[in-house]
Coordinates of C-alpha atoms and ligand atoms in Angstrom, one line a residue:
M75 CA 27.6 30.8 16.6
T76 CA 27.9 33.5 19.2
E77 CA 29.3 36.7 17.7
I78 CA 32.1 38.3 19.9
I79 CA 31.7 42.0 20.2
D80 CA 35.2 43.4 19.6
G81 CA 35.5 46.5 21.8
E82 CA 39.1 47.0 20.9
A83 CA 38.2 47.3 17.2
V84 CA 35.3 49.7 17.8
A85 CA 37.3 51.8 20.2
S86 CA 40.1 52.0 17.6
E87 CA 37.6 53.3 15.0
I88 CA 36.4 55.9 17.4
R89 CA 39.9 57.0 18.1
D90 CA 40.6 57.4 14.4
G91 CA 37.4 59.5 14.1
L92 CA 38.6 61.6 17.0
S93 CA 42.0 62.2 15.3
D94 CA 40.1 63.9 12.5
A95 CA 38.2 66.0 14.9
I96 CA 41.4 66.9 16.7
A97 CA 42.9 67.9 13.4
T98 CA 40.0 70.3 12.8
L99 CA 40.5 71.8 16.2
A100 CA 44.3 72.2 15.4
E101 CA 43.4 74.2 12.2
E102 CA 41.8 76.7 14.6
G103 CA 44.8 76.7 17.0
V104 CA 43.0 74.5 19.6
T105 CA 44.5 71.5 21.3
P106 CA 42.0 69.7 23.6
G107 CA 43.2 69.5 27.2
L108 CA 42.3 66.9 29.8
A109 CA 43.3 67.3 33.4
T110 CA 43.3 64.3 35.7
V111 CA 43.4 64.8 39.4
L112 CA 44.5 62.0 41.8
M113 CA 44.1 62.1 45.5
S114 CA 44.1 58.5 46.5
D115 CA 46.2 55.8 48.2
D116 CA 44.9 53.1 45.9
P117 CA 47.6 51.8 43.5
A118 CA 44.9 50.8 41.0
S119 CA 43.8 54.4 40.7
E120 CA 47.3 55.4 39.8
T121 CA 47.3 52.8 37.0
Y122 CA 44.0 54.0 35.7
V123 CA 45.1 57.6 35.6
S124 CA 48.3 56.8 33.8
M125 CA 46.4 54.8 31.2
K126 CA 44.1 57.8 30.6
Q127 CA 47.1 60.1 30.2
Q128 CA 48.7 57.6 27.8
D129 CA 45.4 57.5 25.8
C130 CA 45.5 61.3 25.6
E131 CA 49.0 61.4 24.3
E132 CA 48.3 58.9 21.6
V133 CA 45.4 60.9 20.0
G134 CA 46.9 64.4 20.5
I135 CA 45.1 65.6 23.6
D136 CA 47.2 67.6 26.1
G137 CA 47.2 65.6 29.3
I138 CA 47.7 67.6 32.5
H139 CA 48.1 65.5 35.6
V140 CA 47.8 66.9 39.2
E141 CA 48.6 64.6 42.0
L142 CA 47.8 65.5 45.6
S143 CA 49.1 63.8 48.7
P144 CA 46.4 61.5 50.2
D145 CA 47.1 63.3 53.5
A146 CA 46.5 66.8 52.1
P147 CA 43.5 68.7 53.5
A148 CA 40.3 68.2 51.4
E149 CA 40.2 72.0 50.7
Q150 CA 43.3 71.5 48.6
L151 CA 41.4 69.2 46.2
Y152 CA 38.4 71.5 45.9
E153 CA 40.8 74.5 45.2
T154 CA 42.7 72.5 42.6
V155 CA 39.5 71.7 40.8
E156 CA 38.4 75.4 40.9
E157 CA 41.8 76.5 39.4
L158 CA 41.4 73.9 36.6
N159 CA 37.8 75.3 36.0
E160 CA 39.4 78.7 35.3
D161 CA 42.2 77.3 33.1
E162 CA 41.3 77.9 29.5
T163 CA 43.8 75.3 28.2
V164 CA 41.9 72.6 30.2
H165 CA 38.6 71.5 28.5
G166 CA 37.9 68.4 30.6
I167 CA 38.5 67.6 34.2
L168 CA 38.5 64.1 35.7
V169 CA 38.9 63.5 39.4
Q170 CA 39.9 59.9 39.8
M171 CA 37.4 58.0 42.1
P172 CA 37.4 56.9 44.8
V173 CA 39.1 59.8 46.5
V174 CA 40.4 59.5 50.1
D175 CA 37.9 59.2 52.9
H176 CA 38.3 62.7 54.3
V177 CA 37.2 64.2 51.0
D178 CA 33.5 64.8 50.4
T179 CA 32.9 63.0 47.1
R180 CA 29.7 64.8 46.3
R181 CA 31.3 68.1 46.9
V182 CA 34.1 67.2 44.4
L183 CA 31.6 66.2 41.8
R184 CA 29.7 69.5 42.3
T185 CA 32.9 71.6 42.1
V186 CA 33.9 70.5 38.6
A187 CA 32.5 73.0 36.2
P188 CA 29.6 71.2 34.3
R189 CA 31.0 72.2 30.9
K190 CA 34.3 70.5 31.8
D191 CA 32.7 67.5 33.5
V192 CA 33.8 64.8 31.0
D193 CA 32.9 62.0 33.4
G194 CA 29.3 63.3 33.3
F195 CA 28.9 63.0 37.1
H196 CA 28.0 66.6 38.0
P197 CA 24.3 66.8 39.2
E198 CA 23.5 69.2 36.4
N199 CA 24.8 66.7 33.8
V200 CA 23.1 63.8 35.5
G201 CA 19.9 65.8 35.3
R202 CA 20.4 66.6 31.6
L203 CA 21.0 63.0 30.8
V204 CA 17.8 61.9 32.6
A205 CA 15.9 64.7 30.8
G206 CA 17.1 63.4 27.4
D207 CA 19.3 66.4 26.8
A208 CA 22.7 64.9 27.7
R209 CA 25.8 67.1 27.6
F210 CA 28.3 64.4 28.5
K211 CA 27.1 60.8 28.8
P212 CA 29.1 58.8 31.4
C213 CA 31.9 57.0 29.5
T214 CA 31.0 53.3 30.2
P215 CA 27.3 53.4 29.3
H216 CA 28.1 55.7 26.4
G217 CA 30.6 53.2 25.2
I218 CA 28.1 50.4 25.5
Q219 CA 25.6 52.4 23.5
K220 CA 28.2 52.8 20.7
L221 CA 29.0 49.0 20.8
L222 CA 25.4 48.1 20.5
A223 CA 25.0 50.4 17.5
A224 CA 28.2 49.1 15.9
Y225 CA 26.9 45.6 16.1
D226 CA 23.4 46.5 14.9
V227 CA 21.8 45.4 18.1
E228 CA 18.2 46.7 18.0
T229 CA 17.3 48.5 21.2
E230 CA 14.0 49.8 20.1
G231 CA 11.2 47.7 21.6
A232 CA 13.8 45.3 23.1
E233 CA 13.6 44.0 26.6
A234 CA 16.8 45.2 28.4
V235 CA 17.9 44.2 31.8
V236 CA 20.6 46.1 33.6
V237 CA 22.2 44.3 36.5
G238 CA 23.5 47.0 38.9
R239 CA 22.4 50.4 39.8
S240 CA 25.6 52.4 40.4
D241 CA 25.8 56.1 39.5
I242 CA 28.6 55.4 37.1
V243 CA 27.2 52.4 35.2
G244 CA 23.8 50.9 36.0
K245 CA 21.7 54.0 36.5
P246 CA 23.0 56.0 33.5
M247 CA 22.9 52.8 31.3
A248 CA 19.2 52.3 32.2
N249 CA 18.6 56.0 31.5
L250 CA 20.2 55.8 28.0
L251 CA 18.3 52.6 27.2
I252 CA 14.9 54.3 27.9
Q253 CA 15.5 57.5 26.1
K254 CA 13.3 58.2 23.1
S255 CA 16.0 57.7 20.5
A256 CA 17.2 55.3 17.8
V257 CA 19.7 53.9 20.3
G258 CA 17.2 53.8 23.1
N259 CA 13.5 52.9 23.2
A260 CA 14.1 49.7 25.2
T261 CA 11.8 48.4 27.8
T262 CA 14.2 48.5 30.7
T263 CA 14.4 46.7 34.0
V264 CA 17.1 47.6 36.6
C265 CA 18.2 44.7 39.0
H266 CA 20.3 45.0 42.1
S267 CA 21.4 43.1 45.2
R268 CA 17.8 43.1 46.6
T269 CA 16.2 41.8 43.4
E270 CA 14.4 38.6 44.0
D271 CA 14.9 35.9 41.4
L272 CA 17.4 37.7 39.1
A273 CA 17.3 34.9 36.6
A274 CA 13.6 35.4 36.0
H275 CA 14.5 38.9 34.8
T276 CA 17.6 38.1 32.8
R277 CA 16.0 35.1 31.1
R278 CA 13.4 37.3 29.3
A279 CA 16.0 39.9 28.2
D280 CA 17.0 40.5 24.7
I281 CA 19.8 42.7 26.0
V282 CA 21.6 42.0 29.4
V283 CA 24.0 44.5 30.7
A284 CA 25.9 42.9 33.6
A285 CA 27.5 45.5 36.0
A286 CA 27.3 44.0 39.5
G287 CA 31.0 43.4 40.1
V288 CA 30.4 39.8 41.1
P289 CA 32.6 37.3 39.2
E290 CA 30.8 35.2 36.7
M291 CA 27.4 35.5 38.5
I292 CA 25.4 35.3 35.2
D293 CA 25.7 32.0 33.4
G294 CA 24.1 30.5 30.3
T295 CA 21.1 29.1 32.2
M296 CA 20.1 32.7 33.1
L297 CA 20.0 33.9 29.4
K298 CA 17.5 33.8 26.6
E299 CA 18.6 32.1 23.4
G300 CA 20.1 34.7 21.1
A301 CA 20.4 37.5 23.7
T302 CA 23.0 40.2 23.5
V303 CA 25.2 40.1 26.6
V304 CA 27.3 43.1 27.7
D305 CA 29.7 42.1 30.4
V306 CA 30.9 45.2 32.2
G307 CA 32.4 43.5 35.2
I308 CA 36.2 43.5 35.8
N309 CA 36.9 41.2 38.7
R310 CA 40.3 39.9 39.9
V311 CA 40.1 36.2 40.9
D312 CA 43.0 34.1 42.1
A313 CA 44.5 32.1 39.4
D314 CA 47.6 30.0 38.6
T315 CA 49.1 32.8 36.5
E316 CA 52.3 34.8 36.7
K317 CA 50.5 37.6 38.5
G318 CA 48.6 35.2 40.7
Y319 CA 45.2 36.4 39.4
E320 CA 43.2 36.7 36.3
L321 CA 40.5 39.1 35.2
V322 CA 36.9 37.8 34.8
G323 CA 33.7 39.5 34.1
D324 CA 30.3 39.3 35.7
V325 CA 29.3 36.7 33.1
E326 CA 30.4 33.1 33.0
Q327 CA 31.6 33.3 29.4
A328 CA 31.8 29.6 28.4
S329 CA 28.2 28.7 29.2
A330 CA 26.9 32.2 28.1
R331 CA 28.5 31.7 24.7
E332 CA 26.4 28.6 24.2
V333 CA 23.2 30.7 24.4
A334 CA 24.0 34.3 23.6
G335 CA 23.7 35.7 20.1
K336 CA 26.3 38.4 20.8
I337 CA 28.6 38.9 23.7
T338 CA 31.4 41.2 24.9
P339 CA 34.6 39.5 26.1
V340 CA 36.5 40.5 29.3
P341 CA 39.0 41.9 28.7
G342 CA 38.6 43.5 25.2
G343 CA 34.9 44.4 25.4
V344 CA 33.6 47.3 27.4
G345 CA 36.9 48.4 28.9
P346 CA 38.5 49.9 25.7
M347 CA 35.2 51.7 25.0
T348 CA 35.2 53.4 28.4
R349 CA 38.7 54.7 27.7
A350 CA 37.8 55.9 24.2
M351 CA 34.6 57.7 25.3
L352 CA 36.6 59.8 27.8
L353 CA 38.6 61.1 24.8
W354 CA 35.4 61.6 22.9
N355 CA 33.9 63.7 25.7
T356 CA 37.1 65.7 26.0
V357 CA 37.1 66.5 22.3
K358 CA 33.4 67.5 22.5
A359 CA 34.2 69.7 25.4
A360 CA 37.0 71.4 23.6
G361 CA 34.8 72.1 20.5
E362 CA 32.0 73.5 22.6
Q363 CA 34.3 75.7 24.8
T364 CA 36.1 77.2 21.8
G365 CA 33.2 77.5 19.4
V366 CA 34.9 75.2 16.8
N367 CA 32.5 72.9 15.0
V368 CA 33.8 69.3 15.3
E369 CA 32.3 66.2 13.8
L370 CA 32.4 63.4 16.4
P371 CA 32.5 59.7 15.5
Ligands
LIG691 P1 29.2 49.1 42.2 O1 29.2 50.6 42.4 O2 29.8 48.2 43.2 O3 27.7 48.6 41.9 C1 27.4 47.3 41.8 C2 25.9 47.2 41.6 O4 25.6 45.8 41.5 C3 25.1 47.6 42.8 O5 24.0 48.3 42.4 C4 24.7 46.4 43.5 O6 23.4 46.4 44.2 C5 24.6 45.4 42.3 N1 24.8 44.0 42.8 C6 25.8 43.5 43.6 N2 25.7 42.2 43.8 C7 24.6 41.8 43.1 C8 23.9 40.6 42.9 N3 24.3 39.5 43.5 N4 22.8 40.6 42.2 C9 22.3 41.7 41.6 N5 22.9 42.9 41.7 C10 24.0 43.0 42.5 O7 30.0 48.7 40.9 P2 30.2 49.6 39.5 O8 31.1 50.7 39.7 O9 28.9 49.8 38.9 O10 30.9 48.5 38.6 C11 30.4 47.2 38.4 C12 31.4 46.3 37.7 O11 31.8 46.9 36.5 C13 32.7 46.2 38.5 O12 33.3 44.9 38.3 C14 33.6 47.2 37.9 O13 35.0 46.9 38.1 C15 33.2 47.1 36.5 N6 33.4 48.3 35.7 C16 33.9 48.2 34.5 C17 34.1 49.3 33.7 C18 34.7 49.1 32.3 O14 35.1 50.0 31.7 N7 34.7 47.8 31.8 C19 33.7 50.5 34.1 C20 33.2 50.7 35.4 C21 33.0 49.6 36.2 P3 23.1 47.4 45.4 O15 22.9 48.7 44.8 O16 21.9 46.8 46.0 O17 24.3 47.3 46.3

Protein backbone atom coordinates (compact mmCIF):
# COMPACT_ATOMS: atom_id res chain seq x y z
CA MET A 1 0.00 0.00 0.00
CA THR A 2 1.32 3.40 -0.92
CA GLU A 3 1.55 5.73 2.03
CA ILE A 4 0.11 9.17 1.37
CA ILE A 5 2.33 11.93 2.77
CA ASP A 6 -0.05 14.30 4.51
CA GLY A 7 1.34 17.80 4.03
CA GLU A 8 -1.61 19.42 5.80
CA ALA A 9 -0.91 17.42 8.97
CA VAL A 10 2.83 18.09 9.01
CA ALA A 11 2.27 21.79 8.25
CA SER A 12 -0.22 21.98 11.11
CA GLU A 13 2.36 20.48 13.53
CA ILE A 14 4.88 23.05 12.35
CA ARG A 15 2.42 25.88 12.88
CA ASP A 16 1.77 24.58 16.42
CA GLY A 17 5.51 24.60 17.10
CA LEU A 18 5.74 28.12 15.73
CA SER A 19 3.00 29.27 18.08
CA ASP A 20 5.24 28.26 21.00
CA ALA A 21 8.17 30.16 19.48
CA ILE A 22 5.94 33.20 18.93
CA ALA A 23 4.85 33.02 22.58
CA THR A 24 8.53 33.07 23.63
CA LEU A 25 9.07 36.15 21.47
CA ALA A 26 5.97 37.78 22.97
CA GLU A 27 7.41 37.34 26.49
CA GLU A 28 10.28 39.55 25.31
CA GLY A 29 7.88 42.08 23.78
CA VAL A 30 8.54 40.98 20.19
CA THR A 31 5.89 40.30 17.56
CA PRO A 32 7.31 38.88 14.33
CA GLY A 33 6.44 41.01 11.30
CA LEU A 34 6.23 39.92 7.67
CA ALA A 35 5.87 42.47 4.88
CA THR A 36 4.47 41.32 1.57
CA VAL A 37 4.92 43.55 -1.46
CA LEU A 38 2.83 43.19 -4.58
CA MET A 39 3.48 44.89 -7.89
CA SER A 40 1.78 42.69 -10.40
CA ASP A 41 -1.21 42.51 -12.68
CA ASP A 42 -1.58 38.76 -12.20
CA PRO A 43 -4.76 37.88 -10.23
CA ALA A 44 -3.15 34.65 -8.98
CA SER A 45 -0.39 36.67 -7.28
CA GLU A 46 -3.02 38.66 -5.40
CA THR A 47 -4.54 35.40 -4.13
CA TYR A 48 -1.15 34.04 -3.05
CA VAL A 49 -0.35 37.21 -1.11
CA SER A 50 -3.70 37.27 0.66
CA MET A 51 -3.25 33.61 1.64
CA LYS A 52 0.16 34.45 3.10
CA GLN A 53 -1.33 37.36 5.06
CA GLN A 54 -4.08 35.10 6.36
CA ASP A 55 -1.49 32.51 7.47
CA CYS A 56 0.37 35.24 9.37
CA GLU A 57 -2.76 36.34 11.18
CA GLU A 58 -3.59 32.78 12.24
CA VAL A 59 -0.26 32.20 14.00
CA GLY A 60 0.22 35.70 15.45
CA ILE A 61 2.66 37.22 12.98
CA ASP A 62 2.03 40.89 12.12
CA GLY A 63 1.28 41.05 8.43
CA ILE A 64 2.04 44.27 6.59
CA HIS A 65 0.94 44.47 3.00
CA VAL A 66 2.17 47.02 0.49
CA GLU A 67 0.53 47.10 -2.90
CA LEU A 68 2.01 49.18 -5.72
CA SER A 69 0.28 49.99 -8.97
CA PRO A 70 1.58 47.79 -11.81
CA ASP A 71 2.11 51.06 -13.73
CA ALA A 72 4.26 52.67 -11.03
CA PRO A 73 7.92 53.31 -11.88
CA ALA A 74 10.30 50.47 -10.93
CA GLU A 75 12.17 52.83 -8.57
CA GLN A 76 9.09 52.94 -6.37
CA LEU A 77 9.40 49.21 -5.72
CA TYR A 78 13.13 49.38 -4.93
CA GLU A 79 12.49 52.33 -2.56
CA THR A 80 9.63 50.51 -0.85
CA VAL A 81 11.88 47.54 -0.17
CA GLU A 82 14.63 49.82 1.15
CA GLU A 83 12.16 51.44 3.56
CA LEU A 84 11.04 48.02 4.79
CA ASN A 85 14.70 47.05 5.27
CA GLU A 86 14.96 49.95 7.75
CA ASP A 87 11.67 49.24 9.55
CA GLU A 88 12.44 47.45 12.82
CA THR A 89 8.92 46.05 13.14
CA VAL A 90 9.43 44.14 9.88
CA HIS A 91 11.56 41.01 10.25
CA GLY A 92 10.77 39.38 6.92
CA ILE A 93 10.16 40.82 3.45
CA LEU A 94 8.59 38.96 0.57
CA VAL A 95 8.19 40.52 -2.85
CA GLN A 96 5.61 38.44 -4.67
CA MET A 97 7.00 37.07 -7.93
CA PRO A 98 6.65 37.54 -10.81
CA VAL A 99 6.82 41.33 -10.72
CA VAL A 100 5.74 43.42 -13.72
CA ASP A 101 8.03 43.37 -16.75
CA HIS A 102 9.54 46.83 -16.34
CA VAL A 103 11.01 45.89 -12.96
CA ASP A 104 14.45 44.26 -12.81
CA THR A 105 13.73 41.07 -10.84
CA ARG A 106 17.38 40.47 -9.96
CA ARG A 107 17.69 44.01 -8.61
CA VAL A 108 14.62 43.45 -6.41
CA LEU A 109 16.11 40.25 -5.01
CA ARG A 110 19.40 42.04 -4.30
CA THR A 111 17.62 44.98 -2.63
CA VAL A 112 15.93 42.92 0.10
CA ALA A 113 18.23 42.93 3.14
CA PRO A 114 19.69 39.39 3.39
CA ARG A 115 18.73 39.15 7.08
CA LYS A 116 15.07 39.82 6.13
CA ASP A 117 15.05 37.70 2.96
CA VAL A 118 12.61 35.02 4.15
CA ASP A 119 12.23 33.65 0.60
CA GLY A 120 15.95 32.89 0.57
CA PHE A 121 16.47 34.32 -2.92
CA HIS A 122 19.10 37.02 -2.23
CA PRO A 123 22.43 36.00 -3.82
CA GLU A 124 24.09 36.07 -0.39
CA ASN A 125 21.54 33.60 0.96
CA VAL A 126 21.76 31.41 -2.16
CA GLY A 127 25.53 31.32 -1.68
CA ARG A 128 25.19 30.42 1.98
CA LEU A 129 22.80 27.58 1.13
CA VAL A 130 25.21 26.17 -1.46
CA ALA A 131 28.07 26.47 1.02
CA GLY A 132 26.15 24.44 3.59
CA ASP A 133 25.62 27.42 5.92
CA ALA A 134 22.01 28.32 5.09
CA ARG A 135 20.43 31.35 6.73
CA PHE A 136 17.02 30.94 5.09
CA LYS A 137 16.21 27.84 3.04
CA PRO A 138 13.72 28.59 0.25
CA CYS A 139 10.27 27.60 1.49
CA THR A 140 9.31 24.84 -0.97
CA PRO A 141 12.48 22.71 -0.79
CA HIS A 142 12.73 23.36 2.96
CA GLY A 143 9.15 22.13 3.35
CA ILE A 144 9.96 19.03 1.30
CA GLN A 145 12.96 18.34 3.51
CA LYS A 146 10.67 18.52 6.56
CA LEU A 147 8.13 16.19 4.90
CA LEU A 148 10.80 13.60 4.10
CA ALA A 149 12.02 13.73 7.70
CA ALA A 150 8.49 13.49 9.11
CA TYR A 151 7.88 10.32 7.08
CA ASP A 152 11.28 8.78 7.90
CA VAL A 153 12.43 8.83 4.31
CA GLU A 154 16.14 8.04 4.40
CA THR A 155 18.02 10.48 2.20
CA GLU A 156 21.51 9.38 3.19
CA GLY A 157 22.94 7.26 0.38
CA ALA A 158 19.64 7.40 -1.54
CA GLU A 159 19.47 8.05 -5.27
CA ALA A 160 17.47 11.27 -5.61
CA VAL A 161 16.26 12.69 -8.90
CA VAL A 162 14.98 16.27 -9.03
CA VAL A 163 13.00 17.09 -12.16
CA GLY A 164 13.29 20.84 -12.74
CA ARG A 165 16.12 23.33 -12.21
CA SER A 166 14.34 26.55 -11.26
CA ASP A 167 15.91 28.93 -8.76
CA ILE A 168 12.96 28.56 -6.39
CA VAL A 169 12.49 24.78 -6.36
CA GLY A 170 14.79 22.53 -8.41
CA LYS A 171 18.20 24.06 -7.72
CA PRO A 172 17.79 24.67 -3.97
CA MET A 173 16.17 21.22 -3.59
CA ALA A 174 19.16 19.54 -5.21
CA ASN A 175 21.48 21.63 -3.07
CA LEU A 176 19.74 20.55 0.12
CA LEU A 177 19.75 16.90 -0.91
CA ILE A 178 23.52 16.89 -1.45
CA GLN A 179 24.42 18.69 1.78
CA LYS A 180 26.49 16.74 4.27
CA SER A 181 23.69 16.37 6.79
CA ALA A 182 21.28 13.84 8.23
CA VAL A 183 18.56 15.17 5.91
CA GLY A 184 20.93 15.28 2.92
CA ASN A 185 23.74 12.99 1.78
CA ALA A 186 21.72 11.83 -1.24
CA THR A 187 23.32 11.05 -4.60
CA THR A 188 21.43 13.63 -6.59
CA THR A 189 20.67 14.08 -10.28
CA VAL A 190 18.96 17.19 -11.65
CA CYS A 191 16.88 16.74 -14.81
CA HIS A 192 15.39 19.48 -17.02
CA SER A 193 13.79 20.04 -20.38
CA ARG A 194 16.95 19.09 -22.27
CA THR A 195 17.46 15.83 -20.38
CA GLU A 196 17.50 12.87 -22.71
CA ASP A 197 15.52 9.88 -21.50
CA LEU A 198 14.05 11.29 -18.31
CA ALA A 199 12.51 7.92 -17.42
CA ALA A 200 15.94 6.28 -17.33
CA HIS A 201 16.81 8.65 -14.49
CA THR A 202 13.54 8.58 -12.56
CA ARG A 203 13.38 4.75 -12.74
CA ARG A 204 16.54 4.33 -10.69
CA ALA A 205 15.52 6.94 -8.08
CA ASP A 206 14.66 6.14 -4.48
CA ILE A 207 13.35 9.71 -4.20
CA VAL A 208 11.80 11.63 -7.09
CA VAL A 209 11.00 15.33 -6.69
CA ALA A 210 8.84 16.38 -9.62
CA ALA A 211 8.94 20.16 -10.17
CA ALA A 212 8.60 20.72 -13.90
CA GLY A 213 5.16 22.35 -14.10
CA VAL A 214 4.00 19.83 -16.71
CA PRO A 215 0.69 18.16 -15.82
CA GLU A 216 1.03 14.46 -14.94
CA MET A 217 4.24 14.00 -16.91
CA ILE A 218 5.60 11.31 -14.58
CA ASP A 219 3.59 8.11 -14.42
CA GLY A 220 3.99 4.78 -12.69
CA THR A 221 6.03 3.25 -15.52
CA MET A 222 8.73 5.86 -14.83
CA LEU A 223 9.13 4.94 -11.16
CA LYS A 224 11.03 2.35 -9.19
CA GLU A 225 9.02 0.05 -6.93
CA GLY A 226 8.82 1.57 -3.45
CA ALA A 227 10.16 5.01 -4.42
CA THR A 228 9.19 8.13 -2.50
CA VAL A 229 7.53 10.58 -4.86
CA VAL A 230 7.24 14.27 -4.07
CA ASP A 231 4.86 15.99 -6.44
CA VAL A 232 5.56 19.72 -6.40
CA GLY A 233 3.57 20.61 -9.50
CA ILE A 234 0.42 22.70 -9.31
CA ASN A 235 -1.15 22.77 -12.74
CA ARG A 236 -4.60 23.91 -13.81
CA VAL A 237 -6.18 21.63 -16.37
CA ASP A 238 -9.62 21.99 -17.95
CA ALA A 239 -12.20 19.86 -16.18
CA ASP A 240 -15.93 19.45 -15.89
CA THR A 241 -16.06 21.15 -12.48
CA GLU A 242 -17.81 24.25 -11.18
CA LYS A 243 -14.67 26.32 -11.78
CA GLY A 244 -14.06 24.74 -15.18
CA TYR A 245 -10.66 23.40 -14.12
CA GLU A 246 -8.96 21.16 -11.60
CA LEU A 247 -5.51 21.16 -10.06
CA VAL A 248 -3.15 18.33 -10.91
CA GLY A 249 0.49 17.76 -10.13
CA ASP A 250 3.41 16.76 -12.30
CA VAL A 251 2.77 13.12 -11.37
CA GLU A 252 0.02 10.92 -12.74
CA GLN A 253 -1.16 9.91 -9.27
CA ALA A 254 -3.25 6.82 -10.05
CA SER A 255 -0.50 4.85 -11.81
CA ALA A 256 2.22 6.26 -9.54
CA ARG A 257 0.36 5.00 -6.46
CA GLU A 258 0.56 1.45 -7.82
CA VAL A 259 4.35 1.63 -7.64
CA ALA A 260 5.45 4.28 -5.15
CA GLY A 261 6.12 3.52 -1.48
CA LYS A 262 5.20 7.03 -0.37
CA ILE A 263 3.72 9.91 -2.32
CA THR A 264 2.56 13.48 -1.76
CA PRO A 265 -0.93 14.30 -3.06
CA VAL A 266 -1.92 17.44 -4.98
CA PRO A 267 -3.39 19.41 -3.34
CA GLY A 268 -2.49 18.72 0.30
CA GLY A 269 1.15 17.71 -0.10
CA VAL A 270 3.89 20.23 -0.74
CA GLY A 271 1.66 23.33 -0.97
CA PRO A 272 0.75 23.61 2.74
CA MET A 273 4.40 23.04 3.66
CA THR A 274 5.57 25.92 1.46
CA ARG A 275 3.15 28.20 3.29
CA ALA A 276 4.21 26.94 6.73
CA MET A 277 7.92 27.37 6.00
CA LEU A 278 7.45 31.04 5.14
CA LEU A 279 6.11 31.52 8.67
CA TRP A 280 9.02 29.43 9.99
CA ASN A 281 11.57 31.65 8.24
CA THR A 282 9.82 34.78 9.53
CA VAL A 283 9.92 33.58 13.14
CA LYS A 284 13.60 32.65 12.70
CA ALA A 285 14.28 36.12 11.30
CA ALA A 286 12.49 37.78 14.22
CA GLY A 287 14.48 35.76 16.75
CA GLU A 288 17.79 36.58 15.08
CA GLN A 289 17.08 40.28 14.64
CA THR A 290 15.98 40.79 18.24
CA GLY A 291 18.47 38.46 19.91
CA VAL A 292 15.71 36.32 21.43
CA ASN A 293 16.47 32.61 21.47
CA VAL A 294 13.59 30.70 19.91
CA GLU A 295 13.22 26.99 19.44
CA LEU A 296 12.01 26.25 15.92
CA PRO A 297 9.97 23.14 15.08
P1 LIG B 1 9.71 26.70 -13.64
O1 LIG B 1 10.48 27.88 -13.17
O2 LIG B 1 8.83 26.81 -14.83
O3 LIG B 1 10.76 25.53 -13.89
C1 LIG B 1 10.37 24.31 -14.44
C2 LIG B 1 11.58 23.42 -14.62
O4 LIG B 1 11.13 22.17 -15.16
C3 LIG B 1 12.61 23.99 -15.58
O5 LIG B 1 13.90 23.76 -15.07
C4 LIG B 1 12.38 23.18 -16.85
O6 LIG B 1 13.54 22.94 -17.61
C5 LIG B 1 11.89 21.85 -16.30
N1 LIG B 1 11.04 21.15 -17.26
C6 LIG B 1 10.01 21.66 -17.99
N2 LIG B 1 9.50 20.71 -18.81
C7 LIG B 1 10.23 19.59 -18.58
C8 LIG B 1 10.20 18.29 -19.12
N3 LIG B 1 9.30 17.95 -20.05
N4 LIG B 1 11.09 17.40 -18.67
C9 LIG B 1 11.99 17.73 -17.73
N5 LIG B 1 12.07 18.95 -17.18
C10 LIG B 1 11.21 19.87 -17.61
O7 LIG B 1 8.79 26.13 -12.50
P2 LIG B 1 8.90 26.16 -10.89
O8 LIG B 1 8.66 27.53 -10.41
O9 LIG B 1 10.12 25.44 -10.44
O10 LIG B 1 7.62 25.29 -10.52
C11 LIG B 1 7.46 23.96 -10.96
C12 LIG B 1 6.07 23.47 -10.62
O11 LIG B 1 5.92 23.49 -9.22
C13 LIG B 1 4.94 24.36 -11.14
O12 LIG B 1 3.81 23.54 -11.42
C14 LIG B 1 4.61 25.26 -9.98
O13 LIG B 1 3.28 25.73 -10.00
C15 LIG B 1 4.83 24.31 -8.84
N6 LIG B 1 5.19 24.94 -7.57
C16 LIG B 1 4.55 24.48 -6.48
C17 LIG B 1 4.88 24.95 -5.24
C18 LIG B 1 4.18 24.40 -4.05
O14 LIG B 1 4.25 24.98 -2.99
N7 LIG B 1 3.54 23.25 -4.18
C19 LIG B 1 5.87 25.94 -5.10
C20 LIG B 1 6.53 26.39 -6.24
C21 LIG B 1 6.20 25.86 -7.47
P3 LIG B 1 14.40 24.13 -18.30
O15 LIG B 1 15.17 24.75 -17.19
O16 LIG B 1 15.25 23.42 -19.28
O17 LIG B 1 13.40 25.06 -18.92
